[in-house]
């Protein structure tokens, strides 16, 4: 006979052969009771939050994707042209949208035994690829066919088949400041007395594009070069101070911020694919919420950081320590050349470095991650073009502190990895704009999945773990459609 206590502290008496068996029984009962309670709480939370926030009917909260969607891209370089050419190639049946969650991904609904896993694009109303129309800005005068040829990412045999379409997309004159991107300069640049004049010209471009393309909705996607590192100042704190600074040509206003301001003033969603501050500023959050123009950023999560946000959560899950992580890259595209400038590199470095701290939480696990050394290097090496090589040397330690090493050598293609991210962001941002529950939120944290340095409201640390990010994204879609959230608890299968 032995006593055991349940999770509510109640004492029970039962016959057990040994006291170890009694303890085991107690543990099992306690774990089950905790899991059941957690399940009840999660169900209750999902119910209360759906009562408060979920749509009663789909059509009441998500506007249909009717008409054309205009995609406006500041920076018509390697990423932008690989994305646009890819969409056209897929439309023509020449290629498949590999890497795109909106096009190839599925979403499980209900229980694992229900067998309901529609495609994402069939579950939520997204714009179809045939409805996408494009424009862009660049400091160079090359049309998209010429820019894609220069970028050298895509095979010329594919590009030739897309030539008439790609040649028809010509860059509008850019808002540019050489002080922010020191390694390049070009002739196709707007002139204006003040930065406010330049913003007005961009707004005119946007209205013109909407009219001439017949688009019913627009989205802006920053694919321009990485700008020099700056920190927010008083000018960025409110719409009022920002507009005053625009009129006074404040040097702390970077070109990308002028595009973002113009876009948000037009009520157009904005995504930031580079590590620049751009929309990561109080003024932009204010504008985004006020004009119901969703924002997200920053810095597409493509090669090395993608791997980091897969491996680091595995180390933490298994409580393996990390003493150092050395990451280096060689790349030879224009992005690599721009990042050769210390100012632009610092912006990228900040974006890449934050990842490990947030995933590994050294404050919570000082013995495992308190002394980790993290270094990131990017080397401009022209022969490689867009085909980057990212090396990682990872020094970990296990049981009793014994050291081990992992080497990752990722021979990747930068723009091939980035293009499907651009496509998904375009379609999801447009969805957010049409969804009453999302359009006034400002930052779309559910899109963290796509970024190296995900934006969050002030005071909230970002989620970097790729699998948490994916769960957050899919649960947001389930929530919007009034479907049960998936918690992976799964006890109900054993009832
Ligand atoms: N490819 C990737 O894997 C990846 C990943 C994360 C972030 N990014 C970022 O995406 C951006 C684009 O990368 P890319 O490889 O296409 O670079 P790219 O150099 O090929 O293209 C950038 C283009 O932006 C133009 N540009 C610069 N400033 C501009 C301005 N103010 N207005 C309009 N155009 C401007 C340049 O002339 C250039 O054509 C870069 O900031 C890069 O750091 C790329």
XYZ file of N, CA, C and O in Angstrom, residues 76-220:
580
model
N 15.272 47.307 -58.879
C 15.035 46.249 -59.870
C 16.328 45.509 -60.182
O 16.833 45.506 -61.297
N 16.899 44.874 -59.146
C 18.160 44.145 -59.318
C 17.922 42.650 -59.410
O 16.927 42.183 -59.977
N 18.867 41.889 -58.822
C 18.851 40.434 -58.957
C 17.583 39.812 -58.365
O 16.923 38.985 -59.013
N 17.230 40.188 -57.141
C 16.074 39.559 -56.489
C 14.791 39.898 -57.241
O 13.980 39.022 -57.579
N 14.610 41.209 -57.532
C 13.367 41.656 -58.165
C 13.184 40.989 -59.526
O 12.089 40.484 -59.847
N 14.241 40.944 -60.337
C 14.082 40.387 -61.683
C 13.896 38.864 -61.641
O 13.148 38.303 -62.441
N 14.540 38.212 -60.679
C 14.373 36.752 -60.564
C 12.936 36.427 -60.142
O 12.331 35.459 -60.604
N 12.387 37.289 -59.299
C 10.998 37.108 -58.861
C 10.030 37.327 -60.030
O 9.182 36.474 -60.324
N 10.171 38.449 -60.722
C 9.203 38.776 -61.793
C 9.328 37.769 -62.946
O 8.317 37.268 -63.451
N 10.562 37.462 -63.336
C 10.748 36.481 -64.418
C 10.157 35.136 -63.998
O 9.528 34.441 -64.802
N 10.335 34.782 -62.744
C 9.815 33.511 -62.235
C 8.297 33.456 -62.327
O 7.732 32.460 -62.775
N 7.642 34.549 -61.913
C 6.171 34.574 -61.973
C 5.722 34.396 -63.423
O 4.813 33.604 -63.718
N 6.373 35.100 -64.335
C 5.985 34.994 -65.746
C 6.255 33.583 -66.297
O 5.443 33.022 -67.035
N 7.397 32.999 -65.899
C 7.717 31.641 -66.366
C 6.681 30.643 -65.846
O 6.253 29.732 -66.571
N 6.248 30.829 -64.609
C 5.240 29.918 -64.025
C 3.900 30.118 -64.737
O 3.204 29.152 -65.066
N 3.576 31.397 -65.014
C 2.308 31.654 -65.722
C 2.294 30.999 -67.089
O 1.277 30.560 -67.576
N 3.470 30.953 -67.718
C 3.543 30.359 -69.052
C 3.709 28.849 -69.006
O 3.878 28.209 -70.046
N 3.763 28.294 -67.815
C 3.908 26.839 -67.683
C 5.338 26.366 -67.934
O 5.568 25.185 -68.195
N 6.308 27.276 -67.842
C 7.699 26.894 -68.122
C 8.433 26.400 -66.875
O 9.526 25.842 -66.966
N 7.885 26.691 -65.711
C 8.582 26.316 -64.471
C 7.574 26.183 -63.339
O 6.398 26.506 -63.502
N 8.065 25.692 -62.199
C 7.188 25.459 -61.030
C 7.574 26.422 -59.904
O 8.751 26.748 -59.737
N 6.593 26.836 -59.089
C 6.871 27.819 -58.014
C 7.542 27.196 -56.792
O 7.045 27.307 -55.668
N 8.672 26.558 -56.996
C 9.311 25.821 -55.895
C 9.806 26.811 -54.830
O 10.398 27.832 -55.146
N 9.547 26.477 -53.568
C 9.958 27.342 -52.461
C 8.868 28.285 -51.999
O 9.058 29.017 -51.030
N 7.722 28.275 -52.688
C 6.662 29.210 -52.310
C 5.570 28.503 -51.504
O 4.911 27.591 -52.000
N 5.393 28.957 -50.278
C 4.367 28.374 -49.404
C 2.966 28.663 -49.928
O 2.072 27.821 -49.840
N 2.770 29.845 -50.498
C 1.425 30.174 -50.986
C 1.043 29.317 -52.196
O -0.128 29.069 -52.430
N 2.028 28.900 -52.983
C 1.712 28.164 -54.206
C 1.747 26.656 -54.027
O 0.955 25.943 -54.622
N 2.696 26.161 -53.218
C 2.861 24.709 -53.117
C 2.496 24.159 -51.745
O 2.334 22.948 -51.592
N 2.399 25.050 -50.752
C 2.196 24.592 -49.382
C 0.765 24.160 -49.114
O -0.181 24.610 -49.771
N 0.622 23.269 -48.112
C -0.711 22.856 -47.672
C -0.864 23.244 -46.206
O 0.109 23.579 -45.540
N -2.089 23.183 -45.730
C -2.329 23.512 -44.322
C -3.266 22.468 -43.739
O -4.347 22.215 -44.286
N -2.822 21.841 -42.643
C -3.676 20.814 -42.027
C -4.786 21.477 -41.230
O -4.533 22.425 -40.486
N -6.003 20.985 -41.388
C -7.130 21.517 -40.626
C -7.731 20.394 -39.791
O -7.817 19.253 -40.251
N -8.132 20.729 -38.564
C -8.779 19.742 -37.698
C -7.804 18.681 -37.208
O -6.592 18.901 -37.160
N -8.359 17.510 -36.897
C -7.547 16.430 -36.324
C -6.667 15.766 -37.378
O -6.983 15.807 -38.558
N -5.581 15.098 -36.904
C -4.696 14.382 -37.824
C -5.445 13.293 -38.574
O -5.059 12.884 -39.651
N -6.537 12.820 -37.953
C -7.307 11.741 -38.576
C -8.362 12.273 -39.547
O -9.027 11.491 -40.225
N -8.531 13.588 -39.616
C -9.594 14.149 -40.466
C -9.263 14.126 -41.961
O -10.160 14.215 -42.800
N -7.988 14.103 -42.268
C -7.576 14.076 -43.679
C -7.921 15.354 -44.430
O -8.227 15.308 -45.617
N -7.896 16.498 -43.728
C -8.175 17.778 -44.416
C -6.883 18.583 -44.511
O -6.420 19.150 -43.532
N -6.303 18.661 -45.673
C -5.072 19.443 -45.864
C -5.127 20.179 -47.193
O -4.430 19.814 -48.155
N -5.958 21.231 -47.281
C -6.034 21.941 -48.562
C -4.752 22.705 -48.838
O -3.932 22.927 -47.944
N -4.590 23.134 -50.071
C -3.470 24.022 -50.394
C -3.746 25.374 -49.751
O -4.910 25.798 -49.671
N -2.689 26.046 -49.335
C -2.829 27.365 -48.702
C -3.621 28.294 -49.615
O -4.527 29.004 -49.181
N -3.304 28.276 -50.897
C -3.949 29.216 -51.815
C -5.431 28.886 -52.056
O -6.166 29.720 -52.557
N -5.825 27.656 -51.690
C -7.248 27.328 -51.791
C -7.976 27.596 -50.477
O -9.195 27.723 -50.443
N -7.214 27.690 -49.403
C -7.808 27.881 -48.078
C -8.132 29.357 -47.823
O -9.177 29.692 -47.300
N -7.210 30.245 -48.185
C -7.468 31.685 -48.016
C -7.499 32.347 -49.394
O -6.796 31.903 -50.310
N -8.298 33.402 -49.543
C -8.424 34.008 -50.875
C -7.226 34.887 -51.234
O -7.143 36.041 -50.818
N -6.293 34.311 -51.966
C -5.096 35.052 -52.386
C -5.251 35.481 -53.843
O -5.966 34.832 -54.609
N -4.543 36.541 -54.204
C -4.524 36.941 -55.618
C -3.896 35.809 -56.434
O -2.954 35.158 -55.972
N -4.401 35.592 -57.620
C -3.818 34.578 -58.500
C -2.618 35.159 -59.241
O -2.524 36.382 -59.423
N -1.700 34.301 -59.667
C -0.499 34.803 -60.358
C -0.872 35.562 -61.636
O -0.198 36.523 -62.016
N -1.945 35.138 -62.280
C -2.340 35.816 -63.524
C -2.790 37.247 -63.277
O -2.856 38.043 -64.215
N -3.127 37.548 -62.031
C -3.611 38.910 -61.724
C -2.486 39.857 -61.296
O -2.757 41.001 -60.935
N -1.244 39.388 -61.276
C -0.157 40.274 -60.834
C 0.348 41.144 -61.992
O 0.581 40.650 -63.096
N 0.496 42.445 -61.697
C 1.124 43.378 -62.656
C 2.248 44.096 -61.915
O 2.199 44.239 -60.693
N 3.270 44.528 -62.656
C 4.492 44.983 -61.990
C 4.967 46.353 -62.457
O 4.806 46.718 -63.615
N 5.595 47.081 -61.509
C 6.391 48.247 -61.881
C 7.562 48.321 -60.894
O 7.602 47.564 -59.913
N 8.493 49.242 -61.160
C 9.618 49.371 -60.240
C 10.367 50.667 -60.445
O 10.078 51.432 -61.379
N 11.286 50.912 -59.542
C 12.165 52.085 -59.628
C 13.601 51.591 -59.573
O 13.899 50.622 -58.864
N 14.506 52.241 -60.280
C 15.928 51.930 -60.101
C 16.767 53.124 -60.550
O 16.316 53.938 -61.377
N 17.965 53.199 -60.028
C 18.878 54.291 -60.401
C 19.506 54.016 -61.778
O 20.061 54.906 -62.393
N 19.436 52.772 -62.233
C 19.913 52.434 -63.573
C 18.722 52.383 -64.532
O 17.599 52.101 -64.109
N 19.010 52.631 -65.841
C 17.899 52.727 -66.792
C 17.511 51.390 -67.417
O 16.579 51.330 -68.216
N 18.210 50.327 -67.059
C 17.928 49.013 -67.668
C 16.493 48.574 -67.409
O 15.992 48.691 -66.284
N 15.854 48.021 -68.470
C 14.546 47.410 -68.226
C 14.771 46.052 -67.535
O 15.909 45.627 -67.341
N 13.674 45.381 -67.203
C 13.823 44.151 -66.401
C 14.560 43.041 -67.146
O 15.234 42.219 -66.524
N 14.427 43.024 -68.464
C 15.162 41.999 -69.221
C 16.666 42.264 -69.128
O 17.462 41.354 -68.839
N 17.043 43.537 -69.336
C 18.480 43.884 -69.274
C 19.018 43.688 -67.854
O 20.125 43.160 -67.669
N 18.225 44.102 -66.872
C 18.688 43.972 -65.481
C 18.862 42.497 -65.115
O 19.831 42.115 -64.446
N 17.926 41.655 -65.583
C 18.024 40.217 -65.277
C 19.246 39.621 -65.976
O 19.942 38.764 -65.421
N 19.513 40.085 -67.202
C 20.686 39.590 -67.925
C 21.959 39.973 -67.172
O 22.855 39.148 -66.970
N 22.019 41.224 -66.719
C 23.203 41.669 -65.957
C 23.363 40.899 -64.655
O 24.481 40.586 -64.249
N 22.232 40.614 -64.010
C 22.314 39.928 -62.714
C 22.866 38.513 -62.895
O 23.537 37.978 -62.008
N 22.605 37.918 -64.053
C 23.201 36.614 -64.371
C 22.686 35.464 -63.509
O 23.381 34.459 -63.341
N 21.496 35.585 -62.980
C 20.961 34.516 -62.132
C 20.304 33.442 -62.991
O 20.515 32.251 -62.801
N 19.504 33.879 -63.956
C 18.688 32.944 -64.730
C 19.356 32.594 -66.055
O 20.057 33.429 -66.656
N 19.106 31.397 -66.480
C 19.651 30.896 -67.726
C 19.116 31.736 -68.898
O 17.926 32.063 -68.938
N 19.981 32.093 -69.836
C 19.546 32.983 -70.918
C 18.456 32.349 -71.784
O 17.614 33.020 -72.356
N 18.429 30.986 -71.838
C 17.391 30.329 -72.650
C 16.005 30.574 -72.051
O 15.028 30.751 -72.762
N 15.932 30.627 -70.738
C 14.650 30.937 -70.094
C 14.327 32.419 -70.308
O 13.216 32.788 -70.694
N 15.352 33.262 -70.096
C 15.118 34.709 -70.219
C 14.657 35.093 -71.619
O 13.804 35.971 -71.780
N 15.225 34.441 -72.639
C 14.831 34.761 -74.023
C 13.335 34.536 -74.220
O 12.673 35.295 -74.919
N 12.814 33.496 -73.595
C 11.379 33.203 -73.755
C 10.503 34.244 -73.057
O 9.318 34.332 -73.320
N 11.106 34.987 -72.150
C 10.327 35.966 -71.377
C 10.643 37.389 -71.828
O 10.180 38.355 -71.225
N 11.458 37.501 -72.869
C 12.020 38.811 -73.240
C 10.969 39.908 -73.478
O 11.104 40.999 -72.890
N 9.931 39.660 -74.299
C 8.988 40.769 -74.545
C 8.359 41.285 -73.257
O 8.268 42.489 -73.038
N 7.984 40.355 -72.379
C 7.345 40.761 -71.122
C 8.336 41.515 -70.229
O 8.049 42.609 -69.727
N 9.522 40.953 -70.061
C 10.509 41.567 -69.155
C 10.982 42.919 -69.693
O 11.226 43.851 -68.922
N 11.096 43.030 -71.012
C 11.569 44.304 -71.592
C 10.533 45.406 -71.411
O 10.871 46.590 -71.442
N 9.274 45.010 -71.235
C 8.218 46.023 -71.133
C 8.218 46.701 -69.754
O 7.547 47.712 -69.562
N 8.941 46.152 -68.807
C 8.936 46.764 -67.456
C 10.183 47.641 -67.311
O 11.304 47.143 -67.164
N 9.929 48.943 -67.391
C 11.051 49.903 -67.366
C 11.067 50.608 -66.029
O 10.011 50.895 -65.459
N 12.256 50.898 -65.530
C 12.312 51.502 -64.194
C 11.866 52.962 -64.198
O 12.205 53.731 -65.103
N 11.099 53.317 -63.202
C 10.805 54.727 -62.962
C 12.032 55.330 -62.284
O 12.832 54.605 -61.667
N 12.152 56.672 -62.388
C 13.317 57.336 -61.785
C 13.272 57.156 -60.264
O 12.209 57.259 -59.638
N 14.435 56.865 -59.688
C 14.514 56.503 -58.270
C 14.692 57.723 -57.371
O 15.149 58.778 -57.813
N 14.351 57.538 -56.099
C 14.778 58.489 -55.065
C 16.047 57.891 -54.479
O 16.015 56.763 -53.949
N 17.147 58.598 -54.612
C 18.434 57.985 -54.259
C 19.339 58.998 -53.577
O 19.285 60.191 -53.866
N 20.156 58.505 -52.659
C 21.147 59.358 -52.000
C 22.427 58.529 -51.889
O 22.467 57.527 -51.153
N 23.432 58.980 -52.624
C 24.683 58.224 -52.701
C 25.313 58.012 -51.314
O 26.020 57.025 -51.077
N 25.033 58.920 -50.389
C 25.606 58.769 -49.045
C 25.095 57.524 -48.338
O 25.714 57.036 -47.393
N 23.962 57.038 -48.776
C 23.390 55.846 -48.129
C 23.814 54.544 -48.790
O 23.686 53.483 -48.185
N 24.252 54.618 -50.055
C 24.756 53.413 -50.741
C 26.015 53.849 -51.496
O 25.959 54.261 -52.650
N 27.159 53.713 -50.831
C 28.384 54.353 -51.333
C 28.973 53.683 -52.567
O 29.697 54.310 -53.336
N 28.675 52.401 -52.770
C 29.391 51.675 -53.826
C 28.754 51.818 -55.205
O 29.325 51.359 -56.186
N 27.542 52.380 -55.282
C 26.925 52.501 -56.615
C 26.389 53.915 -56.848
O 26.149 54.670 -55.892
N 26.230 54.239 -58.097
C 25.644 55.526 -58.496
C 25.029 55.332 -59.871
O 25.518 54.515 -60.651
N 23.962 56.060 -60.177
C 23.340 55.883 -61.486
C 22.592 57.126 -61.910
O 22.349 58.026 -61.097
N 22.202 57.160 -63.194
C 21.631 58.389 -63.746
C 20.119 58.547 -63.568
O 19.607 59.663 -63.686
N 19.409 57.453 -63.282
C 17.939 57.502 -63.330
C 17.368 57.911 -61.967
O 16.780 57.100 -61.248
N 17.557 59.199 -61.645
C 17.262 59.644 -60.280
C 16.352 60.879 -60.312
O 16.533 61.770 -61.147
N 15.393 60.933 -59.406
C 14.470 62.078 -59.345
C 15.167 63.293 -58.768
O 16.074 63.168 -57.938
N 14.662 64.467 -59.200
C 15.181 65.713 -58.622
C 14.034 66.402 -57.887
O 12.888 66.366 -58.327
N 14.357 67.048 -56.799
C 13.331 67.762 -56.035
C 14.019 68.658 -55.034
O 15.129 68.340 -54.591
N 13.352 69.769 -54.690
C 13.969 70.713 -53.747
C 14.086 70.104 -52.359
O 15.088 70.263 -51.673
N 13.016 69.397 -51.984
C 13.047 68.801 -50.640
C 12.691 67.327 -50.741
O 12.160 66.867 -51.756
N 12.943 66.624 -49.635
C 12.592 65.199 -49.596
C 11.067 65.021 -49.654
O 10.579 63.994 -50.118
N 10.343 66.039 -49.199
C 8.869 65.976 -49.304
C 8.459 66.017 -50.774
O 7.560 65.281 -51.186
N 9.160 66.851 -51.591
C 8.865 66.870 -53.036
C 9.078 65.483 -53.640
O 8.301 65.021 -54.477
N 10.169 64.838 -53.214
C 10.471 63.504 -53.755
C 9.377 62.503 -53.363
O 8.959 61.675 -54.176
N 8.918 62.626 -52.131
C 7.839 61.732 -51.674
C 6.585 61.963 -52.516
O 5.904 60.998 -52.906
N 6.299 63.222 -52.821
C 5.117 63.535 -53.646
C 5.259 62.915 -55.031
O 4.302 62.389 -55.602
N 6.482 62.968 -55.576
C 6.699 62.379 -56.913
C 6.472 60.860 -56.880
O 5.918 60.285 -57.810
N 6.913 60.234 -55.804
C 6.687 58.783 -55.691
C 5.190 58.478 -55.585
O 4.691 57.521 -56.190
N 4.475 59.320 -54.845
C 3.025 59.098 -54.715
C 2.354 59.255 -56.086
O 1.430 58.509 -56.414
N 2.841 60.216 -56.871
C 2.303 60.372 -58.239
C 2.554 59.107 -59.054
O 1.686 58.640 -59.791
N 3.787 58.570 -58.934
C 4.120 57.322 -59.654
C 3.141 56.215 -59.285
O 2.691 55.444 -60.139
N 2.845 56.124 -58.007
C 1.980 55.032 -57.531
C 0.563 55.181 -58.097
O -0.048 54.213 -58.562
N 0.075 56.417 -58.083
C -1.283 56.653 -58.620
C -1.297 56.390 -60.120
O -2.229 55.799 -60.654
N -0.219 56.826 -60.785
C -0.121 56.624 -62.233
C -0.134 55.121 -62.561
O -0.842 54.670 -63.459
N 0.658 54.358 -61.794
C 0.730 52.915 -62.045
C -0.640 52.260 -61.833
O -1.072 51.414 -62.621
N -1.306 52.687 -60.785
C -2.613 52.091 -60.487
C -3.571 52.345 -61.660
O -4.293 51.449 -62.103
N -3.513 53.583 -62.160
C -4.425 53.945 -63.245
C -4.069 53.207 -64.539
O -4.916 52.562 -65.155
N -2.788 53.273 -64.910
C -2.419 52.717 -66.222
C -2.477 51.178 -66.241
O -2.748 50.585 -67.280
N -2.211 50.555 -65.088
C -2.220 49.082 -65.089
C -3.618 48.534 -64.831
O -3.860 47.350 -65.015
N -4.508 49.397 -64.333
C -5.855 48.929 -64.010
C -5.886 48.105 -62.730
O -6.845 47.360 -62.498
N -4.838 48.229 -61.905
C -4.809 47.437 -60.659
C -5.868 47.946 -59.684
O -6.109 49.151 -59.600
N -6.483 46.997 -58.959
C -7.452 47.434 -57.948
C -6.765 47.622 -56.605
O -7.256 48.315 -55.733
N -5.610 46.970 -56.436
C -4.880 47.070 -55.171
C -3.391 47.101 -55.467
O -2.954 46.617 -56.515
N -2.607 47.650 -54.506
C -1.159 47.734 -54.693
C -0.428 47.177 -53.465
O -0.975 47.177 -52.366
N 0.814 46.763 -53.694
C 1.720 46.360 -52.604
C 3.116 46.873 -52.980
O 3.488 46.815 -54.155
N 3.871 47.385 -51.992
C 5.260 47.799 -52.274
C 6.223 46.839 -51.590
O 6.046 46.494 -50.417
